[in-house]
Short mmCIF file of C-alpha atoms and ligand atoms in Angstrom, two decimals:
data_model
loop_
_atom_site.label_atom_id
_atom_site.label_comp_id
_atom_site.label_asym_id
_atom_site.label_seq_id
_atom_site.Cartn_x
_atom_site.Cartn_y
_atom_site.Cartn_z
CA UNK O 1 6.49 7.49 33.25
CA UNK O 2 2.98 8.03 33.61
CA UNK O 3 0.68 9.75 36.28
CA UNK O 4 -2.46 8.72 36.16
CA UNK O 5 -5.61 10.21 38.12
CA UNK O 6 -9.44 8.52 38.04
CA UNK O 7 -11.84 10.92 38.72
CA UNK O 8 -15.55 10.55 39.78
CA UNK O 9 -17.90 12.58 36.88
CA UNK O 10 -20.20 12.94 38.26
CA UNK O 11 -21.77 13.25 42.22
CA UNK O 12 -19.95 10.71 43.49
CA UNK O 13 -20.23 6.97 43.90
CA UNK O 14 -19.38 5.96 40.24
CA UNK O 15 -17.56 2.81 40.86
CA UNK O 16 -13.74 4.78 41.00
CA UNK O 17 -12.76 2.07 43.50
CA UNK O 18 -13.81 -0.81 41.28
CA UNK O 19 -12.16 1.12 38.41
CA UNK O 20 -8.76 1.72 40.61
CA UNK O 21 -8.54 -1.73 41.78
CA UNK O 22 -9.03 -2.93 38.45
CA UNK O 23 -5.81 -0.30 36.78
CA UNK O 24 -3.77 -0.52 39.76
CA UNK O 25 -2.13 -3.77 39.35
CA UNK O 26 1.55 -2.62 38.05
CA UNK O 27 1.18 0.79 39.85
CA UNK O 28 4.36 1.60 42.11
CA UNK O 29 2.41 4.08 44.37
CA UNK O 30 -1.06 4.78 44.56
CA UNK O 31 -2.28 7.88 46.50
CA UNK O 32 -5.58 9.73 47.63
CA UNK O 33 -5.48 13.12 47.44
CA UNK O 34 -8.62 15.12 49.19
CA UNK O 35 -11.36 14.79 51.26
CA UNK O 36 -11.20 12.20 54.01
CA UNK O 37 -13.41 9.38 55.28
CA UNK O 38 -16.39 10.54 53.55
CA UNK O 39 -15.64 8.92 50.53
CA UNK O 40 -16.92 4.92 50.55
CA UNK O 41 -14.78 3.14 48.02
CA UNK O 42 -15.88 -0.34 47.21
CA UNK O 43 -14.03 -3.26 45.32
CA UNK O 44 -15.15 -6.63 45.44
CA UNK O 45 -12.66 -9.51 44.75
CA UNK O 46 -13.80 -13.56 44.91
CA UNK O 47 -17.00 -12.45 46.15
CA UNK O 48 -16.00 -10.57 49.33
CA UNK O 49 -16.41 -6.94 49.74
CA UNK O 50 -13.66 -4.39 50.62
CA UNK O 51 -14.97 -0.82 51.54
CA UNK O 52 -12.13 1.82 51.81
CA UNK O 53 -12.64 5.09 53.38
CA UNK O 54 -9.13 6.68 53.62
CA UNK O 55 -6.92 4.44 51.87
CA UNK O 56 -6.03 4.38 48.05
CA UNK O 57 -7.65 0.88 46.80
CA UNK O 58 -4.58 -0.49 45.82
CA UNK O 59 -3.93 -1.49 49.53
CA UNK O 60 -5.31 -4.69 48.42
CA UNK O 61 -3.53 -5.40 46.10
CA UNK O 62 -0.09 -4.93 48.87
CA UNK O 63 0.79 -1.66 47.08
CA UNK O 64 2.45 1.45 48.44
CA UNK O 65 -0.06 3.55 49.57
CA UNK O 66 -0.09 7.08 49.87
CA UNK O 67 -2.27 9.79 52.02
CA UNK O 68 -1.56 13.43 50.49
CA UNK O 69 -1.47 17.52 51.85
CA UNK O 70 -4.42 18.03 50.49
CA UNK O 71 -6.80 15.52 52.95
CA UNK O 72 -8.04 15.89 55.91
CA UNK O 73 -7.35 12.80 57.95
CA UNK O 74 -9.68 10.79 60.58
CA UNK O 75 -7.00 8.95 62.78
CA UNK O 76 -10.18 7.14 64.16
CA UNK O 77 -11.15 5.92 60.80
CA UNK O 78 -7.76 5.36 59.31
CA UNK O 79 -6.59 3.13 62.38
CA UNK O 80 -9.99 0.99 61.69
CA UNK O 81 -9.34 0.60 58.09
CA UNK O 82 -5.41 -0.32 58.92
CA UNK O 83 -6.83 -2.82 61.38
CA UNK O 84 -9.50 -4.52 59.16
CA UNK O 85 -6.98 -5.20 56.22
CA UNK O 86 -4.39 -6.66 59.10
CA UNK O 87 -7.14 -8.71 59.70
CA UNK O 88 -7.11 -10.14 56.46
CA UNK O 89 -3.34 -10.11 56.48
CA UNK O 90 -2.56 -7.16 54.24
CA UNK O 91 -0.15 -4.76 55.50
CA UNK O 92 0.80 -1.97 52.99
CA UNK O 93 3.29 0.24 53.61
CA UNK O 94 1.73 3.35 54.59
CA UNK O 95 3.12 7.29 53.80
CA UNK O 96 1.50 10.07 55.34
CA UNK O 97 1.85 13.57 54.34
CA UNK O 98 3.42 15.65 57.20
CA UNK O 99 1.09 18.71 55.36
CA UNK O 100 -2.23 16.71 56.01
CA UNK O 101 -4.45 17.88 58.50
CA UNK O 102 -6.03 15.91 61.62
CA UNK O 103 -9.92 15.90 61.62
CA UNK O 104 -10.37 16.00 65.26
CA UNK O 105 -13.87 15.75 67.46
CA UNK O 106 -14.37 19.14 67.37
CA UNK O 107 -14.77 19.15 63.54
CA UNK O 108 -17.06 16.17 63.79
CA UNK O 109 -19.35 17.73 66.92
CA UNK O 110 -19.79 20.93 64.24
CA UNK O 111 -20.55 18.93 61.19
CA UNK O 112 -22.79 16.58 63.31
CA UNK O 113 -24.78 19.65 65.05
CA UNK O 114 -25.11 21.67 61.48
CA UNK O 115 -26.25 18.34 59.99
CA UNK O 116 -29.09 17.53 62.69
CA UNK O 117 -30.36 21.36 63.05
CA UNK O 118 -32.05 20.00 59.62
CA UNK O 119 -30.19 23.21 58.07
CA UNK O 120 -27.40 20.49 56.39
CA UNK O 121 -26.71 19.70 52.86
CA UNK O 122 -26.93 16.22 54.45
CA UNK O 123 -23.15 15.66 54.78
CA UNK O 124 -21.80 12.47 55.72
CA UNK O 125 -21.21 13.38 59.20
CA UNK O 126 -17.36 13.11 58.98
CA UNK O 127 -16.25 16.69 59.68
CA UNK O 128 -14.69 17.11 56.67
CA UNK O 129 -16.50 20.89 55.70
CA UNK O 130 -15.40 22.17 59.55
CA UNK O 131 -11.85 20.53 59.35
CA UNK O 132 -11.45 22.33 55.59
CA UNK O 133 -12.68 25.65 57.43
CA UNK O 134 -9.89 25.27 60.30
CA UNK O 135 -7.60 24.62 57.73
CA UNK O 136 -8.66 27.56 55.88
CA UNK O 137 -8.41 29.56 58.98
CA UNK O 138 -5.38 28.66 59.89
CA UNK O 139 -5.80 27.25 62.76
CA UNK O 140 -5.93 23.35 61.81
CA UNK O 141 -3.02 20.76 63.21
CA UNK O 142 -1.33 18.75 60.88
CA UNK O 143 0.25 15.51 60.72
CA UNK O 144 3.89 16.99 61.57
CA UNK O 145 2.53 18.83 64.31
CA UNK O 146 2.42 15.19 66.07
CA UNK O 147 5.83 16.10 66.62
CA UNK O 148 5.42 19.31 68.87
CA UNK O 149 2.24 18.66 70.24
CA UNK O 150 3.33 21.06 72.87
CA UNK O 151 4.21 23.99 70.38
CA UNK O 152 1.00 23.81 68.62
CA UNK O 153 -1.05 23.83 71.78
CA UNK O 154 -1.82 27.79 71.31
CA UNK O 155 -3.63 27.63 67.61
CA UNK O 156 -5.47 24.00 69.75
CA UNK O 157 -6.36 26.29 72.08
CA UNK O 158 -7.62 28.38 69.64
CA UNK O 159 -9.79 26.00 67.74
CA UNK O 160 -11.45 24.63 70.80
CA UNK O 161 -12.62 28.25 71.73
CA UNK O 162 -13.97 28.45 67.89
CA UNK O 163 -15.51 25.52 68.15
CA UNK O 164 -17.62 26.21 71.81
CA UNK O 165 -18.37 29.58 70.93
CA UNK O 166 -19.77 28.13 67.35
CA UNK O 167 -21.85 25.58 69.25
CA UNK O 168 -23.12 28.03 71.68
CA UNK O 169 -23.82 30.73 69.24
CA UNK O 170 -25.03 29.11 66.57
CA UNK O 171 -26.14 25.63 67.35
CA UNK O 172 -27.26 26.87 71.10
CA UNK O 173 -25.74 24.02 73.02
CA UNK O 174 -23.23 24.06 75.62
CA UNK O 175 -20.27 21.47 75.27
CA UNK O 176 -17.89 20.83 77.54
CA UNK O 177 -14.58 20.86 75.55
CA UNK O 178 -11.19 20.83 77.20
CA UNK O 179 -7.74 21.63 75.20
CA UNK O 180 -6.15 18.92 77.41
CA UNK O 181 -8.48 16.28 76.40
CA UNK O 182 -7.83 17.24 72.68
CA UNK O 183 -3.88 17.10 73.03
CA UNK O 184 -4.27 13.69 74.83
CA UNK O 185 -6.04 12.42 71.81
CA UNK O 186 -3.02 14.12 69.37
CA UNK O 187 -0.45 12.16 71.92
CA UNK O 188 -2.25 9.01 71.37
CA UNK O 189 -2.24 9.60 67.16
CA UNK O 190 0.96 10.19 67.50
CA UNK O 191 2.04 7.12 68.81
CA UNK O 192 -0.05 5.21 66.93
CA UNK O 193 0.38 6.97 63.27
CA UNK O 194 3.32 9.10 63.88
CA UNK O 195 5.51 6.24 62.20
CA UNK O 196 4.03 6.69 58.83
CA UNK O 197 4.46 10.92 58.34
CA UNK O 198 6.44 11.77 55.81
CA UNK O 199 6.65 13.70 52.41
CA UNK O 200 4.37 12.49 49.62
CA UNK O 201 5.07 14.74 47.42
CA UNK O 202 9.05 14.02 47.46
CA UNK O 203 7.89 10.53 47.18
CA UNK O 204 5.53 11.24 44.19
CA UNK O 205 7.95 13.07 42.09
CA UNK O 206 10.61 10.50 42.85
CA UNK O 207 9.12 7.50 41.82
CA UNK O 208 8.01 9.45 38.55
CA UNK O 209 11.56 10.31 37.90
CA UNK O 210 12.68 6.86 38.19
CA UNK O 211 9.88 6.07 35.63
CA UNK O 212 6.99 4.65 37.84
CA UNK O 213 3.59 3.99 38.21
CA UNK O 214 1.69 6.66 39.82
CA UNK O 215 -2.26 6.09 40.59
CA UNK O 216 -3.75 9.26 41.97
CA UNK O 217 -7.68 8.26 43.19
CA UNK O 218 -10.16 10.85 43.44
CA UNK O 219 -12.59 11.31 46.08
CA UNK O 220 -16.09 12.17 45.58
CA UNK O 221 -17.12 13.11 42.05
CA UNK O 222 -16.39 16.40 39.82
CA UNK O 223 -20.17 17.59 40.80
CA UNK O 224 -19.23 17.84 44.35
CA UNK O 225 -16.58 19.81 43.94
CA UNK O 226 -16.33 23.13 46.09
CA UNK O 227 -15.59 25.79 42.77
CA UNK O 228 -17.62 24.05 39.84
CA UNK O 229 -19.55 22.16 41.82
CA UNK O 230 -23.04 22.23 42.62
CA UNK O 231 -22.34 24.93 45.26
CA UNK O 232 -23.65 24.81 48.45
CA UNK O 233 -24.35 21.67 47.96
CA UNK O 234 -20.96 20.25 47.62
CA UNK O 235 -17.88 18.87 49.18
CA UNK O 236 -15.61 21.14 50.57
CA UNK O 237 -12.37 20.33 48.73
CA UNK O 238 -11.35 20.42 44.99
CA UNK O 239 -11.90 17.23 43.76
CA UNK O 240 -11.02 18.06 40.12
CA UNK O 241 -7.92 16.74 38.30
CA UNK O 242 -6.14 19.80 38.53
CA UNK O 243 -6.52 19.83 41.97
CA UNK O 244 -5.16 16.40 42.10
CA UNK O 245 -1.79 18.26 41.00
CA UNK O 246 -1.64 20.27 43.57
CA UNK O 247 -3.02 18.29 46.66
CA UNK O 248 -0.62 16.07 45.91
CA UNK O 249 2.36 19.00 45.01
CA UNK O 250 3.28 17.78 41.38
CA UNK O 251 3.41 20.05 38.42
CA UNK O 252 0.66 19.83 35.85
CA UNK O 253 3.05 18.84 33.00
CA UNK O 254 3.89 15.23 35.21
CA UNK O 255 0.04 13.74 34.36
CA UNK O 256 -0.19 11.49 31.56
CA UNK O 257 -3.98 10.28 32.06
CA UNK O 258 -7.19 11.35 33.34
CA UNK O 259 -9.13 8.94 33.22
CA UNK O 260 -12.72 9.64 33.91
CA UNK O 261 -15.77 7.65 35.83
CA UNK O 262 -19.08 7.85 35.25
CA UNK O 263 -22.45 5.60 36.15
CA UNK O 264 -24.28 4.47 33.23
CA UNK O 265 -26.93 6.26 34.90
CA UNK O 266 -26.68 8.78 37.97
CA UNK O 267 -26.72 8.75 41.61
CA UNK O 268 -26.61 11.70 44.23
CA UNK O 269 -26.31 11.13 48.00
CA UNK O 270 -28.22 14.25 50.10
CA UNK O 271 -29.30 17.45 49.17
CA UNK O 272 -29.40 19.48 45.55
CA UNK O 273 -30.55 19.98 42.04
CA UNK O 274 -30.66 16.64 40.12
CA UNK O 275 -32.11 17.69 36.47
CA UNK O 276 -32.32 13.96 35.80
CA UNK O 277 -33.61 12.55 38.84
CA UNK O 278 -35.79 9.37 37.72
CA UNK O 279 -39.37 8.93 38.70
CA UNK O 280 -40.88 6.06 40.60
CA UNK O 281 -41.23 2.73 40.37
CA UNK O 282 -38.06 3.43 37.98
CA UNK O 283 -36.22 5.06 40.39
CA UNK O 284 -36.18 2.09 42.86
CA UNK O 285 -36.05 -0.43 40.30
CA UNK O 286 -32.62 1.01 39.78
CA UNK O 287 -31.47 1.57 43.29
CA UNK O 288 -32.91 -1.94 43.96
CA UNK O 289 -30.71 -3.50 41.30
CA UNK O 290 -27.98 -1.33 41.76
CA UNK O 291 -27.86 -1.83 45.51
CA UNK O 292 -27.93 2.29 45.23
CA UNK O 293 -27.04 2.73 49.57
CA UNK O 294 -24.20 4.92 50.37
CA UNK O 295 -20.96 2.97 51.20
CA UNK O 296 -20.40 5.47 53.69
CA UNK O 297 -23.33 6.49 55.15
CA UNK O 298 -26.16 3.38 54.37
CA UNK O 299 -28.57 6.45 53.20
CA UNK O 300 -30.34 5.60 49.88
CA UNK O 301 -29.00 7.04 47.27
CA UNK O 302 -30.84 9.13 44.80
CA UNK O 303 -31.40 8.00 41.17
CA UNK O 304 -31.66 9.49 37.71
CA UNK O 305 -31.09 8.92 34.20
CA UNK O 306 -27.67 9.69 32.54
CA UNK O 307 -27.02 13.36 32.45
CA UNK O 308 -24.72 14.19 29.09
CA UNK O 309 -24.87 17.90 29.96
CA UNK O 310 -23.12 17.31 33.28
CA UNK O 311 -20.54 14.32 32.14
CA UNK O 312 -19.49 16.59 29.23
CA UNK O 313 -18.66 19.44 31.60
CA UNK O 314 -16.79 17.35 33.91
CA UNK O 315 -14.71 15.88 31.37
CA UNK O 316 -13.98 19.46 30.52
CA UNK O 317 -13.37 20.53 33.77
CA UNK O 318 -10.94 17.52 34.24
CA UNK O 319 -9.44 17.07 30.88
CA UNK O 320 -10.37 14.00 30.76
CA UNK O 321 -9.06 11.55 28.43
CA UNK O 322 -10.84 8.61 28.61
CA UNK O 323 -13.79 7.35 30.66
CA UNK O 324 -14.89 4.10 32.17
CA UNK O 325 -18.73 3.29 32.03
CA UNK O 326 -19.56 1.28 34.97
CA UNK O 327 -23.01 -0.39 36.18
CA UNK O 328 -24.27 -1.08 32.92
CA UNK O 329 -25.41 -4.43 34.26
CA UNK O 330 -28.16 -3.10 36.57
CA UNK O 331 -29.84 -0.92 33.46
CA UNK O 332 -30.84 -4.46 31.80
CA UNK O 333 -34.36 -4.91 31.65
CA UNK O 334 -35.26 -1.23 31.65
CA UNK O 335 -36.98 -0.04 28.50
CA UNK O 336 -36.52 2.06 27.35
CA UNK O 337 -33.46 4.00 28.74
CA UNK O 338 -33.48 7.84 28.63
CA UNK O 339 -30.07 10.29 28.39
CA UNK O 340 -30.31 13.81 28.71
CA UNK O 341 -28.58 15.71 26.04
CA UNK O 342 -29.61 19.11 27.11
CA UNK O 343 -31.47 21.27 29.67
CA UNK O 344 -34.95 23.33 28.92
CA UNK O 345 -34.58 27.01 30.42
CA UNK O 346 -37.28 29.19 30.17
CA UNK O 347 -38.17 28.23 26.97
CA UNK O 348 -34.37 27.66 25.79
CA UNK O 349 -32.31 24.96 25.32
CA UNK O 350 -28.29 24.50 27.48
CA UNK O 351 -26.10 22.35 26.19
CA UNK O 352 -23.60 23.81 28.70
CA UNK O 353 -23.78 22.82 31.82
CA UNK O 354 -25.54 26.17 34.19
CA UNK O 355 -23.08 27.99 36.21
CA UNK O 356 -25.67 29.40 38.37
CA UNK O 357 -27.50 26.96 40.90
CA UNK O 358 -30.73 29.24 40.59
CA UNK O 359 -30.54 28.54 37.03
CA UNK O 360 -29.93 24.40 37.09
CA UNK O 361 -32.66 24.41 39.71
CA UNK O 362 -35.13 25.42 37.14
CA UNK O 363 -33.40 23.17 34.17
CA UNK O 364 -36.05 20.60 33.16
CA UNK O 365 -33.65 17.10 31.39
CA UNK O 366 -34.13 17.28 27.36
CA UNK O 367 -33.97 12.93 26.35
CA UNK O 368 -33.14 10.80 23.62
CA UNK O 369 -34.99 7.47 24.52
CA UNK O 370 -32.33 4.73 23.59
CA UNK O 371 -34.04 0.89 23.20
CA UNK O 372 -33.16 -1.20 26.68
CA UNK O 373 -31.20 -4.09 26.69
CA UNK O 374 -32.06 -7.69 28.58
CA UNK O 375 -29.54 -9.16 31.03
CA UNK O 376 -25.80 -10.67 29.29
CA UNK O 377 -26.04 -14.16 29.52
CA UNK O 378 -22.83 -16.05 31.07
CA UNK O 379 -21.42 -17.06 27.96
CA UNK O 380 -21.68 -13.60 26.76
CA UNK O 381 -20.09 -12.03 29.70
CA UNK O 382 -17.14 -14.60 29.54
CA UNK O 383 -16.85 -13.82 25.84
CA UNK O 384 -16.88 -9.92 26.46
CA UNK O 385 -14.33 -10.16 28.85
CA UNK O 386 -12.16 -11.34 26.87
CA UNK O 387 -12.39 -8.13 24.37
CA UNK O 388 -14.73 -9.46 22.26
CA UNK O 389 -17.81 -6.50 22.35
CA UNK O 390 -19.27 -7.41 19.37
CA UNK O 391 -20.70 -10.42 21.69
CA UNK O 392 -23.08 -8.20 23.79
CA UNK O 393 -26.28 -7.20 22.80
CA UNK O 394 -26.84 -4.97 20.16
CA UNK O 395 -28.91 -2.09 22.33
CA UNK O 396 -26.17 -2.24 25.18
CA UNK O 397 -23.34 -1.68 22.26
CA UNK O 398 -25.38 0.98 20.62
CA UNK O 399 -26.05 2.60 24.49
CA UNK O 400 -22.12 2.96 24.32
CA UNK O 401 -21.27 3.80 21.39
CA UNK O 402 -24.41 6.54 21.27
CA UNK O 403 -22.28 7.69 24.83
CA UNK O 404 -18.97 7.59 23.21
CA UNK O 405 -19.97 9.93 20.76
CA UNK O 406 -21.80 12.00 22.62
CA UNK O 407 -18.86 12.68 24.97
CA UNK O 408 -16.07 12.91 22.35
CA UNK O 409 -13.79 10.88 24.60
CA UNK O 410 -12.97 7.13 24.10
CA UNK O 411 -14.68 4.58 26.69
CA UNK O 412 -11.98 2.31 27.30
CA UNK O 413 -13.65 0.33 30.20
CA UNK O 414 -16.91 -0.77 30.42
CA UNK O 415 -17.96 -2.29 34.00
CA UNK O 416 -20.92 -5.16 33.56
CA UNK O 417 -20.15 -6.53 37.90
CA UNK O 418 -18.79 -5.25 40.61
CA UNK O 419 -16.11 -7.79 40.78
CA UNK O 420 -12.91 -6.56 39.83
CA UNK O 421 -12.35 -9.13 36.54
CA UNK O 422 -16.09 -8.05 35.33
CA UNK O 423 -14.33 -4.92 33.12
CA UNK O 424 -14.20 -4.85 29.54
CA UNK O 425 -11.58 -3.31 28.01
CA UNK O 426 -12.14 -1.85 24.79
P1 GDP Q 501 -16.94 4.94 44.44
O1 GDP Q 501 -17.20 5.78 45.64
O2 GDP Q 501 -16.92 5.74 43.18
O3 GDP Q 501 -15.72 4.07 44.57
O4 GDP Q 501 -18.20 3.96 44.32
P2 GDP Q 501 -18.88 3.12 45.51
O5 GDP Q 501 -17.99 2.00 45.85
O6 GDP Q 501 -19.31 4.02 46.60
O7 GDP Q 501 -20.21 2.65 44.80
C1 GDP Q 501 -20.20 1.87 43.65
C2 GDP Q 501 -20.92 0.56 43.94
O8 GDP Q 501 -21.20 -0.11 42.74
C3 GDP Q 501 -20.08 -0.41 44.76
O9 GDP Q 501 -20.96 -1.19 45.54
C4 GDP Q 501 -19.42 -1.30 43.70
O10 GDP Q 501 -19.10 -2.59 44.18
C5 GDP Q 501 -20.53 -1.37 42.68
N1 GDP Q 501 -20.09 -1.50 41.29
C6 GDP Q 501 -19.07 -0.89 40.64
N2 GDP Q 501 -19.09 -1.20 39.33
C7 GDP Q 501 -20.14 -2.04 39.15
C8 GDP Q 501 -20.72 -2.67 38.02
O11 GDP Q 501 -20.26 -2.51 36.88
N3 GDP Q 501 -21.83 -3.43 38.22
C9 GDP Q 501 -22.37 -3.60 39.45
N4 GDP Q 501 -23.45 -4.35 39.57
N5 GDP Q 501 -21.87 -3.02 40.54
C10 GDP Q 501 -20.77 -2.24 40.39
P1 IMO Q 502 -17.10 8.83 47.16
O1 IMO Q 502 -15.59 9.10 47.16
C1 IMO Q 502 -21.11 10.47 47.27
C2 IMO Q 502 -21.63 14.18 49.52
C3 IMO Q 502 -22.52 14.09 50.74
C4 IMO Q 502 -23.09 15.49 50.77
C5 IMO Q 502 -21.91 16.34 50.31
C6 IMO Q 502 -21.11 16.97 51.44
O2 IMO Q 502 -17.48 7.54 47.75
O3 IMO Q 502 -17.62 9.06 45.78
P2 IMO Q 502 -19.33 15.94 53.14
O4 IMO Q 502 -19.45 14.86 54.17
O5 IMO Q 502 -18.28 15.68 52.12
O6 IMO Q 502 -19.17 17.30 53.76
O7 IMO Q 502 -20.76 15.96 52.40
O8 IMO Q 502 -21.07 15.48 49.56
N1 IMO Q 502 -20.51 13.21 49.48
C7 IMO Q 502 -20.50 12.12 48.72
N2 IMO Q 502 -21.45 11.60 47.91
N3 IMO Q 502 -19.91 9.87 47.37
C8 IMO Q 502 -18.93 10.40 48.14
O9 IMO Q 502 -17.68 9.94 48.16
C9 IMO Q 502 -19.23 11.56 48.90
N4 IMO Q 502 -18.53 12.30 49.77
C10 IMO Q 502 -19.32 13.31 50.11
O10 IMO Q 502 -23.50 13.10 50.58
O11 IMO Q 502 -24.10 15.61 49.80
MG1 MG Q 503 -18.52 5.89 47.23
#
């Protein structure tokens, strides 16, 4: 029984969280599978607000949740998160992957000293590019290393030395770092998290076997990703559905669904090209009534129109078999409303999506103006909710009907809230 992974489609930020929360309700495990407390996952339920950082969504909702190989973990973060939901009375069981790494200070102090040399893609300060590159150099510690703390103290030793000489070098400051301090810190993890390690993957293909309900939630968007991405400025993990398979370790063959998230409009948090980035007062007309902050970060996010050339090549990228329009609420009273079905290059016109960043850089957006659509009235919006589209107004059906078609792939949710019953299914 089925896998199912939600992808972001675009730079991040469109409303997964609201879209897992809202799926996740007869899932049997539910599992992130890269990056690490950057990602700001909101879901809002009876008016209160629920930001997740490291855990899958579903912890609300009491499931099983799941922490896979292919993050990199912020014991910090994670214990805060674990502690606000106790607060609250929630207390879902927790798995760990043994294979997931530790973001430690050291990755943070890097991250935070590239970020304010000005030089940064403006990161979210998390350490997640230095804890990939310790990974990547093999000298990262892992969730079973809790276990031998002592054993892995050589490749600590190591990334301490990395880390001063990088500071020094690079960054010209001189940081006191001792390997004793750092093991201290893995001692206390240990003691605190060591209880939930274990294998997710096992876990994963198991509870498929036995016919299950597997959610598998993205992190960051398709955009952001380190290959197809935007590159430099990116994440530095795979954040694509095929990466899903293997940060998690299950075959391709096991997904059922991809389903894929996208923004009625777009956002972008820090630095890069943006094709469609909207013009003032527009732009924070938008943010305004989108409440367009980072979840993670507070920084304002950046705003454009919808971007066709980009969603369709994330979709491909992902496979993706359906998509989920959220945010279509805070586009009412905007008229008209623009979507970019190609770019202008030098005089020619991309429908495919540039590979090179030198090239999107120069892309100018190619519209369709589409006629706005005023706010849903209450009776409408309880009506819709039910199933019954026909019910909204005309311009908002045509908007997703025009998008629909556009993508080739069937919008089965449409978000018009952020609370988690304001979904339509279609
Ligand atoms: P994620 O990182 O993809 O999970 O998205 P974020 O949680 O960072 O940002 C999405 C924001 O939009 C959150 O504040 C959500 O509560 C909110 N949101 C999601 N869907 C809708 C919607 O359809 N309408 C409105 N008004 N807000 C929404
Ligand atoms: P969710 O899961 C939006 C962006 C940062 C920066 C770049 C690299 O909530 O969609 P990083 O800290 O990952 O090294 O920063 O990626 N970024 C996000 N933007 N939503 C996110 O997560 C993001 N996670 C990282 O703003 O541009
Ligand atoms: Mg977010």
């Amino acid at each position: 029984m089925p896998a199912i992974i939600i992808i972001g489609l675009q730079w991040g930020d469109e409303g997964k969280g609201k879209i897992v929360d809202f799926i996740s309700e007869n899932a049997d495990l539910a599992v992130r599978y890269q990056g690490g407390a950057n990602a700001g996952h909101t879901v809002v339920l009876n008016g209160k607000t629920y930001r997740f950082h490291h855990l899958p969504v579903a912890a609300l909702r009491g499931k099983h949740v799941c922490l896979a190989s292919g993050m990199v973990i912020d014991p910090v973060k994670l214990l805060e998160e674990l502690g606000l939901l106790n607060k609250e009375g929630i207390r879902p069981k927790l798995t760990i992957d043994g294979k997931a790494h530790i973001v430690l200070d050291v990755h943070k102090m890097l991250d935070e000293a590239e970020e304010s040399s000005g030089k940064g893609v403006g990161t979210t300060r998390r350490g997640i590019g230095p804890a990939y590159t310790y990974k990547a150099a093999r000298v990262g510690i892992r969730f079973s290393d809790l276990a031998e703390i002592e054993s892995v103290k050589p490749r600590l030793k190591k990334a301490v030395d990395m880390t001063r000489a990088l500071l020094s070098d690079v960054y010209n400051m001189d940081v006191e770092l001792n390997v004793e301090h750092v093991s201290q810190f893995l001692y206390d993890v240990a003691s605190k998290l060591g209880k939930y390690v274990g294998d997710v993957s096992l876990l994963v293909n198991e509870t498929l076997d036995r016919g299950g309900v597997v959610i598998l939630e993205g992190a960051q968007g398709t955009l952001l990703d380190i290959d197809h991405g935007t590159y430099p400025f990116v994440t530095s993990s795979n954040t694509t559905a095929g990466a899903a398979c293997n940060s998690v370790g299950i075959g391709p063959k096991r997904v059922d669904e991809v389903i894929g998230v996208t923004k009625a409009y777009t956002t972008r948090v820090g630095k890069g090209p943006f094709p469609t980035e909207m013009e003032e007062p527009i732009a924070s007309m938008v943010r305004e009534k989108g409440k367009e902050y980072g979840t993670t970060t507070g920084r304002p996010r950046r705003v454009g129109w919808f971007d066709a050339v980009a969603v369709k090549y994330s979709i491909m990228l992902n496979g993706a078999t359906s998509v989920a329009v959220t945010k279509v609420d805070c586009l009412s009273g905007i008229d008209p409303v623009k979507v970019c079905l190609a770019y202008e290059f030098n005089g020619q016109e991309l429908e495919n999506f540039p590979s090179s960043l030198h090239v999107l850089e120069k892309c100018k957006p190619v519209y369709v103006e589409l006629e706005g659509w005023r706010d849903l009235s209450e009776k409408e919006k309880i009506e819709a909710l039910k199933g019954n589209f026909d019910v909204l107004p005309k311009q908002l059906r045509n908007y997703i009907e025009f998008l629909e078609e556009l993508l080739a792939r069937p919008i089965k949710y449409v978000s018009i809230g952020a609370e988690r019953h304001e979904t339509i299914v279609r």
